[in-house]
Short mmCIF file of C-alpha atoms in Angstrom, two decimals:
data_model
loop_
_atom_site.label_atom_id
_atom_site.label_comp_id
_atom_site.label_asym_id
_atom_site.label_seq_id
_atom_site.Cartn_x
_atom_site.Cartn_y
_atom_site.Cartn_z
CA UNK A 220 0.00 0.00 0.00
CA UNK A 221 1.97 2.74 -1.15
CA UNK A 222 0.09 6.14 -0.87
CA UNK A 223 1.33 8.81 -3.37
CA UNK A 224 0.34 11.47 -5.68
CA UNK A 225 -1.35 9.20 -8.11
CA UNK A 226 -4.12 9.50 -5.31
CA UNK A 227 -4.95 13.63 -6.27
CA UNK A 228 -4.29 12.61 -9.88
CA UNK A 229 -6.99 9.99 -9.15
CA UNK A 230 -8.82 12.48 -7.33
CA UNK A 231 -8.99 15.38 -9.87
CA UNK A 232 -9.95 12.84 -12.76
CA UNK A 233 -12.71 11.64 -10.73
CA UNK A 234 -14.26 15.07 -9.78
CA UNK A 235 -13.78 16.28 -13.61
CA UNK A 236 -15.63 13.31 -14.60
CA UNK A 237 -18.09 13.63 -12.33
CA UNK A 238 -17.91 16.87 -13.64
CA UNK A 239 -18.34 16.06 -17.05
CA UNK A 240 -21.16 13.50 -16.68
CA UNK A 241 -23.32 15.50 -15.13
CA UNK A 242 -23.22 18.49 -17.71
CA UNK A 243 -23.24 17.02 -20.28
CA UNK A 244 -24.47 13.12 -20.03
CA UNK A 245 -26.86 13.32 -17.13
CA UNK A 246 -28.60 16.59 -17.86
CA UNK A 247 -29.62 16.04 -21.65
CA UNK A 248 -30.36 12.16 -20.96
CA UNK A 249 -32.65 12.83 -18.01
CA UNK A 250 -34.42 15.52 -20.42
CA UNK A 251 -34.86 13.20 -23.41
CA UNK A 252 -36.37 10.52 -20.83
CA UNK A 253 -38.89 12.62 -19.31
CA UNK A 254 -39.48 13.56 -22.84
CA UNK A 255 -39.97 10.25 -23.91
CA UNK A 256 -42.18 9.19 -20.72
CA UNK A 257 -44.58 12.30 -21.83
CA UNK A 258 -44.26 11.52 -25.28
CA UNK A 259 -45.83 7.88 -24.31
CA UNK A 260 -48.23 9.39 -21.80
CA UNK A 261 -49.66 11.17 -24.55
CA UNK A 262 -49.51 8.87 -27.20
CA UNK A 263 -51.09 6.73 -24.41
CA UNK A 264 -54.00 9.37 -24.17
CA UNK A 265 -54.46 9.83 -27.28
CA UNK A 266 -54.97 6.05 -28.12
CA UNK A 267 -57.72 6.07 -25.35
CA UNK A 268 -59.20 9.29 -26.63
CA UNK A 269 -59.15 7.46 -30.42
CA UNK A 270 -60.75 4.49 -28.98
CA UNK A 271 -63.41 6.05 -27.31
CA UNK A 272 -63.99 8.21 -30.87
CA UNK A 273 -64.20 5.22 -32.29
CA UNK A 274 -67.22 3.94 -30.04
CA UNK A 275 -68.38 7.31 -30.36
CA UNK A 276 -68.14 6.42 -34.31
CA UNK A 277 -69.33 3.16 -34.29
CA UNK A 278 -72.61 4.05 -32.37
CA UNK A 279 -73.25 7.37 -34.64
CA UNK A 280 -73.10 4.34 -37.52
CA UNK A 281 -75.37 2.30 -36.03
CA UNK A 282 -77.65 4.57 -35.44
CA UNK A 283 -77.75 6.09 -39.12
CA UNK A 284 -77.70 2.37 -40.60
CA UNK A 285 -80.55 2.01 -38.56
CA UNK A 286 -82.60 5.26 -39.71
CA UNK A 287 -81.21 5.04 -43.30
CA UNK A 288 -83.34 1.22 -42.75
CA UNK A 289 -85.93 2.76 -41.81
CA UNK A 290 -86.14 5.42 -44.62
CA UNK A 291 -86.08 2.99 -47.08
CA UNK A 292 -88.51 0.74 -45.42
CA UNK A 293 -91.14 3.88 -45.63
CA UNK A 294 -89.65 4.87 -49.25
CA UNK A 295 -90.59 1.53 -50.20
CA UNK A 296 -93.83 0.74 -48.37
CA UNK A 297 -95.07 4.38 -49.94
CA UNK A 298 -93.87 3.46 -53.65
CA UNK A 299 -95.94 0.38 -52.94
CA UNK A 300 -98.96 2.45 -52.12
CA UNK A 301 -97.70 4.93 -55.16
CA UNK A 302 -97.95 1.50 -57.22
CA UNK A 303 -101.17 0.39 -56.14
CA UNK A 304 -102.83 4.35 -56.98
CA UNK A 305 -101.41 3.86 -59.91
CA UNK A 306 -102.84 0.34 -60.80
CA UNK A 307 -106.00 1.72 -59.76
CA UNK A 308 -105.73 5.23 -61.82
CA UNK A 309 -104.97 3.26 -65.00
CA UNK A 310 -107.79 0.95 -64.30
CA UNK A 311 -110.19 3.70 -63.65
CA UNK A 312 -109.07 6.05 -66.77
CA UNK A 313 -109.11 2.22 -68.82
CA UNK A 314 -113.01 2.17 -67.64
CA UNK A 315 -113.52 5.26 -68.74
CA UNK A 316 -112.18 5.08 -71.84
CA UNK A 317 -113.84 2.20 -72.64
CA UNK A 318 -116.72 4.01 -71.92
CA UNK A 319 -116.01 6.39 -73.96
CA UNK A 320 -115.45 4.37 -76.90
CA UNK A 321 -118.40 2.33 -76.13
CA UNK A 322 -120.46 5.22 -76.08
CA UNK A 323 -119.15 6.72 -79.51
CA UNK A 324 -119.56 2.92 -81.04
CA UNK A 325 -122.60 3.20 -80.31
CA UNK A 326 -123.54 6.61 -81.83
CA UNK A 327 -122.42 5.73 -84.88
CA UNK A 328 -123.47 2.29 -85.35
CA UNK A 329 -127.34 4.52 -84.29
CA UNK A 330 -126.26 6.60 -87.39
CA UNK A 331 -124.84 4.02 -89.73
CA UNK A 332 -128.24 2.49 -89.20
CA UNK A 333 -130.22 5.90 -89.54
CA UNK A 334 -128.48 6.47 -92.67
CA UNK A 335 -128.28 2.63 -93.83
CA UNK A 336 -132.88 3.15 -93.60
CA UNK A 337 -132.31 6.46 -94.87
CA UNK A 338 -130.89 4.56 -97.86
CA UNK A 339 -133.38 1.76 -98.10
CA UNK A 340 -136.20 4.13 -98.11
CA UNK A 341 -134.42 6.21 -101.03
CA UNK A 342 -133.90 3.00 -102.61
CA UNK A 343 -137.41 1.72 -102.11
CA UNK A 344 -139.13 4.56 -103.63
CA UNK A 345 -136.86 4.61 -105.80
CA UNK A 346 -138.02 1.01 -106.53
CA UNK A 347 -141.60 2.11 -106.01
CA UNK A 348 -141.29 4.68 -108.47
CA UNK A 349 -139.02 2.42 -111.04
CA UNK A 350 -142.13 0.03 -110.57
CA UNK A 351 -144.86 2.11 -110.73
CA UNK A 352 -143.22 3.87 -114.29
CA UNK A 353 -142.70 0.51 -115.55
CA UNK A 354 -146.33 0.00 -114.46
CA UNK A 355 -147.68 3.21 -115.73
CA UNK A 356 -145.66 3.58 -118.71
CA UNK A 357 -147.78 2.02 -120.18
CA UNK A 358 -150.59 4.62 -119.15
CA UNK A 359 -149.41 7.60 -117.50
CA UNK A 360 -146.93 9.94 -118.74
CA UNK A 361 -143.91 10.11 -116.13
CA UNK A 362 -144.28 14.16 -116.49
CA UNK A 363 -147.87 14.62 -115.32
CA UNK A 364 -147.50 12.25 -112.30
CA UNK A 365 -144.24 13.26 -110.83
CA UNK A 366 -145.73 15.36 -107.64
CA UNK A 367 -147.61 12.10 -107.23
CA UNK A 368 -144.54 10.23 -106.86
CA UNK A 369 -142.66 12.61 -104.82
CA UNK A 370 -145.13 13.00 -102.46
CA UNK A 371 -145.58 9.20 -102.25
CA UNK A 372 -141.52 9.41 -101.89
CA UNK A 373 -141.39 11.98 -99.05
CA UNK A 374 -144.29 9.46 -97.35
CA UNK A 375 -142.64 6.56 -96.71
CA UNK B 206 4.88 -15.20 -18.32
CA UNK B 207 6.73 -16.46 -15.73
CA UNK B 208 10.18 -16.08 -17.22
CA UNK B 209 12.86 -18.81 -17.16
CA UNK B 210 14.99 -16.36 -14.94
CA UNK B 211 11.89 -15.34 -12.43
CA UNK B 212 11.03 -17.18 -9.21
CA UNK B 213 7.07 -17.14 -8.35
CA UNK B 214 8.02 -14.48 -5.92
CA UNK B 215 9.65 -12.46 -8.06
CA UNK B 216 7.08 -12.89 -11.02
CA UNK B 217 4.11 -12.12 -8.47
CA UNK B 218 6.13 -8.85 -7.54
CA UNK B 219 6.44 -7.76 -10.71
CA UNK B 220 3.00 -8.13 -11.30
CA UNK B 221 2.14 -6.34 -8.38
CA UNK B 222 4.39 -3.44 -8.87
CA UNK B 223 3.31 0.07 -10.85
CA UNK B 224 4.81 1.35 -13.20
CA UNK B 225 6.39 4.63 -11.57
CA UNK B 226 7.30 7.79 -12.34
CA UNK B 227 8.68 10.10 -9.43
CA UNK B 228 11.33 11.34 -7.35
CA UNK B 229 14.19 9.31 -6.47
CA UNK B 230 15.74 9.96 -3.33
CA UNK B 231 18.60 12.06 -4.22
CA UNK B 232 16.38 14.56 -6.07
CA UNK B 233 16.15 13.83 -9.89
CA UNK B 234 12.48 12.42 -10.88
CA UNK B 235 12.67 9.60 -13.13
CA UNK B 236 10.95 5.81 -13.61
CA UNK B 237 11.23 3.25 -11.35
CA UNK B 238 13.10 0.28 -12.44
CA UNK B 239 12.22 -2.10 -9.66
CA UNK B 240 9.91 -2.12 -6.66
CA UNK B 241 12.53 -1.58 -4.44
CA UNK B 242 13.37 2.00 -6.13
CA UNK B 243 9.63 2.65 -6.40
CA UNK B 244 9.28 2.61 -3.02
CA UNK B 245 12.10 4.81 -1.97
CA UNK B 246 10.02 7.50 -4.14
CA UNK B 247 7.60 7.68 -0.94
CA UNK B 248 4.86 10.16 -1.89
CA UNK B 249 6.41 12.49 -4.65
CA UNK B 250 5.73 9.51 -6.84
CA UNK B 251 3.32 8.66 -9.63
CA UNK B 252 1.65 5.47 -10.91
CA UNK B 253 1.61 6.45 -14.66
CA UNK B 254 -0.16 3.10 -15.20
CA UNK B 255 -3.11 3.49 -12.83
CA UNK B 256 -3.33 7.08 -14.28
CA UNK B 257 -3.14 6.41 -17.77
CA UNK B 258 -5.74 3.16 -17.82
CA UNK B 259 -7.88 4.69 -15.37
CA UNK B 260 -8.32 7.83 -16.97
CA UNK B 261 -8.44 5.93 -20.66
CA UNK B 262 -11.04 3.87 -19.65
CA UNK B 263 -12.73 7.26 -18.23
CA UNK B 264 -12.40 9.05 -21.24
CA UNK B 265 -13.78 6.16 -23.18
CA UNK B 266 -16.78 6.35 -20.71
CA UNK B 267 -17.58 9.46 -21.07
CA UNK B 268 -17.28 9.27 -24.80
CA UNK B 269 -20.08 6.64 -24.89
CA UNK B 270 -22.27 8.26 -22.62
CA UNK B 271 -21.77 11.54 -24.48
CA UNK B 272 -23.03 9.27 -27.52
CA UNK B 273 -26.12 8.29 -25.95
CA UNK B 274 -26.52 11.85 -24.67
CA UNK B 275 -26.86 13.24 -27.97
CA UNK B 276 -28.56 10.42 -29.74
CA UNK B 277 -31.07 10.50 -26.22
CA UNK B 278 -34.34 11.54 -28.05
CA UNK B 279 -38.23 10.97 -27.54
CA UNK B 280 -37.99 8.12 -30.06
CA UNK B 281 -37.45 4.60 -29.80
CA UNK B 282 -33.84 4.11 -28.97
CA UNK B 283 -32.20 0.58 -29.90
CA UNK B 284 -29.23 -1.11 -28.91
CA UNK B 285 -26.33 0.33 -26.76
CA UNK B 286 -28.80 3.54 -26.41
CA UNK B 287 -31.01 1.21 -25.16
CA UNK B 288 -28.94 -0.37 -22.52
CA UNK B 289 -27.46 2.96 -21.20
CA UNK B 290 -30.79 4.38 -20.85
CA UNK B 291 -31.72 1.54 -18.49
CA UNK B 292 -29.13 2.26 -16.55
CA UNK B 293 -29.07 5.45 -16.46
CA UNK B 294 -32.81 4.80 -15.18
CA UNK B 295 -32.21 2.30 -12.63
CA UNK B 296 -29.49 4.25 -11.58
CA UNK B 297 -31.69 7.04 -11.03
CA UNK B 298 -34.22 5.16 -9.56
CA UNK B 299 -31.56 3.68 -7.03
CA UNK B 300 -30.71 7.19 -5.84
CA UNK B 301 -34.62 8.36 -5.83
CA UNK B 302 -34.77 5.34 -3.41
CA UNK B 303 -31.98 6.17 -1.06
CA UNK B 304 -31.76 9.89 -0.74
CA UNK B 305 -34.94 11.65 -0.27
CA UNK B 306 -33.25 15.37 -0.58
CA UNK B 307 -33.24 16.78 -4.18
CA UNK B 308 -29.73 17.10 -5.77
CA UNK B 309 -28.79 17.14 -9.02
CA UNK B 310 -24.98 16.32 -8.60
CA UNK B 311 -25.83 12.85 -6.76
CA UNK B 312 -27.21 11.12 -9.48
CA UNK B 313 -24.67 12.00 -11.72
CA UNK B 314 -22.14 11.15 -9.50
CA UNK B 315 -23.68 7.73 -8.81
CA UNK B 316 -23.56 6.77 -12.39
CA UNK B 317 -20.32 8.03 -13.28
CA UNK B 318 -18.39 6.03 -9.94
CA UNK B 319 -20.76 2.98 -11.13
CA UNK B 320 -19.09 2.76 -14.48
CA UNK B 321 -15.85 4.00 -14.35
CA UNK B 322 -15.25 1.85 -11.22
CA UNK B 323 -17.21 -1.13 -13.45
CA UNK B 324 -14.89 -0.68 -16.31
CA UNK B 325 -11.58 -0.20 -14.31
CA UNK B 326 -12.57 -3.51 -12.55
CA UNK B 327 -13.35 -5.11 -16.28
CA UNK B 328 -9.50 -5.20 -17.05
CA UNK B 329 -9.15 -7.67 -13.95
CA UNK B 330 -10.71 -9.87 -17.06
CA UNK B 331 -8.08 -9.44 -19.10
CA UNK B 332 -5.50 -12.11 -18.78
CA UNK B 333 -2.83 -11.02 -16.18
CA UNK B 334 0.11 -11.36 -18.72
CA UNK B 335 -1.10 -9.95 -21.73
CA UNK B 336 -1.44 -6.29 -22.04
CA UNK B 337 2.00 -6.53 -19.49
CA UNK B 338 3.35 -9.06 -21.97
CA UNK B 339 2.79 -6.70 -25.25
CA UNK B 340 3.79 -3.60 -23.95
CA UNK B 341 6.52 -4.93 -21.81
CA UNK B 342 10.61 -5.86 -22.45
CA UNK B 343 9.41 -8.89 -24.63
CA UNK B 344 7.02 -7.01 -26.53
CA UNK B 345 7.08 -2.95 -27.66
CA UNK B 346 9.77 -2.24 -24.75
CA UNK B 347 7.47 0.30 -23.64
CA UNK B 348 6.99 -0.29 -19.87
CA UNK B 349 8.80 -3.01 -17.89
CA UNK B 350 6.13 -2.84 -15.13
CA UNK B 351 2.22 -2.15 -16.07
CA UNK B 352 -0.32 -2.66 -13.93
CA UNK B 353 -3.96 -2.59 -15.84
CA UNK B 354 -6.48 -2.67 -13.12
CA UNK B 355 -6.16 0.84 -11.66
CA UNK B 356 -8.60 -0.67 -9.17
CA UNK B 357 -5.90 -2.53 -7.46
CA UNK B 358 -4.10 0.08 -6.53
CA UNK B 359 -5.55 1.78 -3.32
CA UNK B 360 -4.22 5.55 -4.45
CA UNK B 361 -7.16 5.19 -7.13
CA UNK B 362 -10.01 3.83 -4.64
CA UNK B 363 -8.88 6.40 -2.06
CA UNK B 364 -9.07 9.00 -4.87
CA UNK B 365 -12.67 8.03 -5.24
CA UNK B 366 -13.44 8.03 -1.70
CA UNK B 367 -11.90 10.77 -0.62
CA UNK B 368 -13.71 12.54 -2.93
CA UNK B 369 -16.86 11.18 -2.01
CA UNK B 370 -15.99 12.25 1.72
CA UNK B 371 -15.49 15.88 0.85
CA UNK B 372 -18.51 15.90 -0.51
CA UNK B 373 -20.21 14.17 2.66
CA UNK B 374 -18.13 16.91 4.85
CA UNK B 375 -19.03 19.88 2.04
CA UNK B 376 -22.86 18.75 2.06
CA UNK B 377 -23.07 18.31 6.18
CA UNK B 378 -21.85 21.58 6.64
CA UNK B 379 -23.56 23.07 4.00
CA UNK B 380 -27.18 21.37 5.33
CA UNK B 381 -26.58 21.92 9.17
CA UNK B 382 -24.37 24.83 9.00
CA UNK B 383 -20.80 24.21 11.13
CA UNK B 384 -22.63 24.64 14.08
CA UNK B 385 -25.13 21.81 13.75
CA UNK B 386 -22.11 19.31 12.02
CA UNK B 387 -19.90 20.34 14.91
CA UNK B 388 -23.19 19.20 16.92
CA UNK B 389 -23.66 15.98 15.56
CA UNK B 390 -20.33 15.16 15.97
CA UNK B 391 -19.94 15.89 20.07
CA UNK B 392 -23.47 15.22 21.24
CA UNK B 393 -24.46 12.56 20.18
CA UNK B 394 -24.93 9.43 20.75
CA UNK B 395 -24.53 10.75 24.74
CA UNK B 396 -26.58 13.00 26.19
CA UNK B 397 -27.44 14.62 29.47
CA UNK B 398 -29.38 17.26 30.74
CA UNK B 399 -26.67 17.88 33.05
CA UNK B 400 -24.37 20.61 32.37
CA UNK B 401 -21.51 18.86 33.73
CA UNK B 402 -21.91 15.74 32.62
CA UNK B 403 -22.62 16.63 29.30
CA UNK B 404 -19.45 18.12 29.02
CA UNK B 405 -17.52 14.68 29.86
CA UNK B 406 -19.47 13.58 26.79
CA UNK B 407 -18.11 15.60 24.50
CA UNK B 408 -14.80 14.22 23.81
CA UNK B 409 -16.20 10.60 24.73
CA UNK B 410 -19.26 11.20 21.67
CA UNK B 411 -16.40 13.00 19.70
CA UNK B 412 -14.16 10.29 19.40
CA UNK B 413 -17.09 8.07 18.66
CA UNK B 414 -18.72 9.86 15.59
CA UNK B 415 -15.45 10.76 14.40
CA UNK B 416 -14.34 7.22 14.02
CA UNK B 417 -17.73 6.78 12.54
CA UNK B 418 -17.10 9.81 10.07
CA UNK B 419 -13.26 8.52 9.51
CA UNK B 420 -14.49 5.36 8.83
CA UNK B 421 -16.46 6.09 5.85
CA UNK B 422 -13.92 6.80 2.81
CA UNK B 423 -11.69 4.08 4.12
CA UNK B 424 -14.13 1.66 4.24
CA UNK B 425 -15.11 2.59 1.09
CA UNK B 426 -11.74 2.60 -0.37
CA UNK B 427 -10.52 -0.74 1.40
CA UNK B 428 -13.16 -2.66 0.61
CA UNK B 429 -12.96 -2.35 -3.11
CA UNK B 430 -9.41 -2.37 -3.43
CA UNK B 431 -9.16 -5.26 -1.04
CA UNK B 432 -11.60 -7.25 -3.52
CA UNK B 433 -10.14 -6.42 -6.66
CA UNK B 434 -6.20 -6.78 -5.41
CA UNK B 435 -7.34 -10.12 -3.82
CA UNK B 436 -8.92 -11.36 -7.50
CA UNK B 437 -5.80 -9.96 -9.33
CA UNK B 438 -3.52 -12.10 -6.69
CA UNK B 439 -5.81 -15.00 -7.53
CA UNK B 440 -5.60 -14.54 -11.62
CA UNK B 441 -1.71 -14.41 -11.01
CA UNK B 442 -1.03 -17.59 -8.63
CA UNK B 443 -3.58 -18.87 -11.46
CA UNK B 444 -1.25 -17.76 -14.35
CA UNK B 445 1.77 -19.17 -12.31
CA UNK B 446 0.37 -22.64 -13.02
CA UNK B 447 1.39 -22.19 -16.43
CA UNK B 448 4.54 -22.53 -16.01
CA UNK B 449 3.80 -26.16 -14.23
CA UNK B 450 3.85 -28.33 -17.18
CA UNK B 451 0.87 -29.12 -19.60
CA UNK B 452 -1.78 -30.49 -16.84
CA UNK B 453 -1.18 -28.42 -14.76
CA UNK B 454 -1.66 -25.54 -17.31
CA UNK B 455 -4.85 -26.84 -18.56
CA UNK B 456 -6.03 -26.76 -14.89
CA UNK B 457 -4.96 -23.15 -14.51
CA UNK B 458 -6.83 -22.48 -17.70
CA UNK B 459 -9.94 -24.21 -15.92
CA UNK B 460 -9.55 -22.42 -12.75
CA UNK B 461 -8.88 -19.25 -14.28
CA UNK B 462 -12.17 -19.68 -16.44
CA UNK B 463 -14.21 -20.04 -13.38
CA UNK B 464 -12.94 -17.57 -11.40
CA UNK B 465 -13.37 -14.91 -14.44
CA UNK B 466 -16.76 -16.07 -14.69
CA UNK B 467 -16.85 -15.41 -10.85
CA UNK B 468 -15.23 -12.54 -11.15
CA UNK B 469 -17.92 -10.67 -13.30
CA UNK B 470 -19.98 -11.16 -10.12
CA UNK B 471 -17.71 -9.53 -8.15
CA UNK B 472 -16.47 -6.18 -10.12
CA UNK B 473 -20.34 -5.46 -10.66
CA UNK B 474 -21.23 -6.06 -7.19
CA UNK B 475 -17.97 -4.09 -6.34
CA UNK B 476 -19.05 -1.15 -8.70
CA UNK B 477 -22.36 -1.01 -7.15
CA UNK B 478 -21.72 -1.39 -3.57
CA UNK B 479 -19.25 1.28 -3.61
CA UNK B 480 -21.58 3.26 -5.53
CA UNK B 481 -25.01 2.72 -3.39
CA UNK B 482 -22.78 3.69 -0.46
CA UNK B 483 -21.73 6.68 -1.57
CA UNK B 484 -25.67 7.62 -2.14
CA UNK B 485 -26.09 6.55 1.40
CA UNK B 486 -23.63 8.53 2.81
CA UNK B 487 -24.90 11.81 1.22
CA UNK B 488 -28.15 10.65 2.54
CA UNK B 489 -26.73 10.65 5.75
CA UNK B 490 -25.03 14.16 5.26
CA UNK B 491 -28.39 15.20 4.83
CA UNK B 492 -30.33 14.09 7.40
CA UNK B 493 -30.35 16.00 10.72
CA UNK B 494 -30.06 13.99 13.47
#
């Protein structure tokens, strides 16, 4: 055990190291821990704050899934009812038209027919007339008789 | 190495002696060239090797911390950064655990006596002969005596511990002011309420705490040079069994295995103990009494 100056040598290197290490290793280490530490904290936080968005999320989903359901649900139970007017519109406006044509069928089968005797009764006077010259010819001069005939005509 | 020429005794001192630079007794400084001359340098004398490794392996500490100091950010760290960041926060925690007062040199100084005093132990794992062998009158020619565990020589532990103490002495004084240290240290652990009687104490409760107080850096010193010169011894009687023929080398190699293995109990447990002391003794220099 031989006790010399290498002991203050030993001495002044320690306290400048000690020195040294807490200047400029201790300080800026400690800082970028606690750093860190918060950094993780938050990140920590923030995870928990994103999960609970997320629930947040998931229920706002659910719940406009659920009403979007129900909006088509009533979209399509009112084009049904939509349908169904319409079935029955068309039917109705069919009816009526058919009516309607009925009605005009009828009208002119009433005039075909008016016109159709209108016809016959030309014609048959006509035929009266043809075979009451062919009759008369014989006797009566066509000229002298024709009031006769017309008024015969306008009779029947 | 023990030389064809060397006797065990003569190998083991030469193991066991620094190499010094100081002055000889007639005036002039100069090396050492044996023990013998080393020791008639008395105290104007310097161990260049317990220096040189001590303050290498220092400098080399404090180059890696300052490494992890810079690259120290909020991110993920990997690797060495990694591993000195745990320590760093286990050495804190260690000192949040023992001293309650708030001061921002005792961490620090904790983590710098853990590592330096860790890595100075460390070259006790280096085989005995080799770094002495390479640098020595076989090898380079550099140094004829080199001692590389700066551990093992007691001027470096009571470097440390003395330094330690003046801090225990600067922070009890600065704490309880001269009065109250001067206090502690006469009246206490005896007491009386009697003037007179009291007075006897004194000297008796002076000799007491200042034995107590003494006790501290040389206990602190002792101990860890007495464990890491006691392993060195052990790694050279080891390394002396080379020179005992092929089985009895191979059992040396064995022995010296195990005890390295061993041995990286010890100059951890050394590095700390001396360290969580230290903490505890500027606990102590804070606490009034």
């Amino acid at each position: 055990m031989n006790i010399n100056l290498t002991m203050f040598g030993q001495l002044i290197s320690f306290v400048i190291f000690v020195w040294i290490t807490m200047k400029f290793v201790w300080t800026p280490i400690m800082a970028a821990l606690e750093e860190r530490k918060k950094e993780m904290a938050d990140g920590l936080a923030a995870a928990e704050r994103g999960q609970h968005e997320q629930e947040l999320a998931k229920n706002r989903a659910r719940q406009v899934l659920h009403e979007g359901k129900e909006q088509a649900a009533e979209i399509v139970s009112q084009a049904h009812k939509r349908a169904a007017e319409i079935v029955d519109e068309a039917k109705e406006n069919a009816r009526a038209e058919g009516a309607r044509i009925l009605t005009a069928a009828r009208a002119d089968v009433d005039q075909e027919a008016l016109k159709a005797r209108e016809q016959l009764r030309e014609k048959v006077a006509e035929l009266a007339v043809l075979g009451a010259q062919k009759i008369l010819q014989r006797e009566i001069d066509a000229e002298a008789h024709k009031d006769i005939v017309t008024n015969l005509t306008e009779q029947i | 190495m023990a030389g064809d020429t060397l006797t065990s005794a003569e190998y083991i001192k030469h193991h066991l002696t620094n190499l010094t630079y100081g002055k000889l007794p007639d005036g002039t400084w100069a090396w050492a060239h044996d023990a013998a001359e080393a020791k008639s340098m008395g105290f104007m004398a310097i161990h260049v090797d317990t220096m040189l490794w001590s303050i290498g392996l220092g400098v080399l500490m404090l180059y890696v911390l300052r490494r992890v100091a810079v690259n120290a950010t909020s991110g993920v760290p990997g690797g060495l950064q990694n591993f000195f960041e745990s320590l760093v926060e286990f050495i804190d925690d260690t000192v949040r655990g023992s001293f309650k007062a708030k001061n921002d040199l005792v961490a620090p100084l904790a983590l710098t006596i853990f590592i330096w005093i860790f890595l100075q132990n460390l070259m006790d794992l280096v085989p005995v002969d080799l770094i002495p062998y390479l640098l020595g009158d076989h090898g380079l020619g550099i140094a004829h005596f080199m001692k590389i565990v700066p551990t093992t020589d007691p001027n470096a532990t009571f470097g440390m511990a003395f330094g330690v103490f003046f801090l225990v002495l600067y922070y009890s004084v600065k704490i309880k002011g001269p009065g109250g240290f001067a206090g502690e240290l006469t009246l206490q652990p005896f007491s009386s309420d009697n003037m007179i009687v009291q007075v006897i104490f004194i000297p008796i409760n002076f000799i007491l705490e200042f034995v107590g107080l003494v006790a501290k850096p040389i206990s602190l010193a002792l101990r860890l040079f007495g464990n890491m010169y006691a392993g060195e011894m052990i790694f050279i009687l080891i390394a002396l069994m080379y020179s005992g023929g092929i089985a009895l080398g191979l059992f040396g190699g064995v022995l010296q295995l195990g005890w390295a293995l061993f041995h990286i109990l010890i100059i951890t447990l050394q590095a700390f103990i001396f360290m969580t002391l230290t903490i505890v003794y500027l606990d102590l220099a804070y606490q009034e009494h």
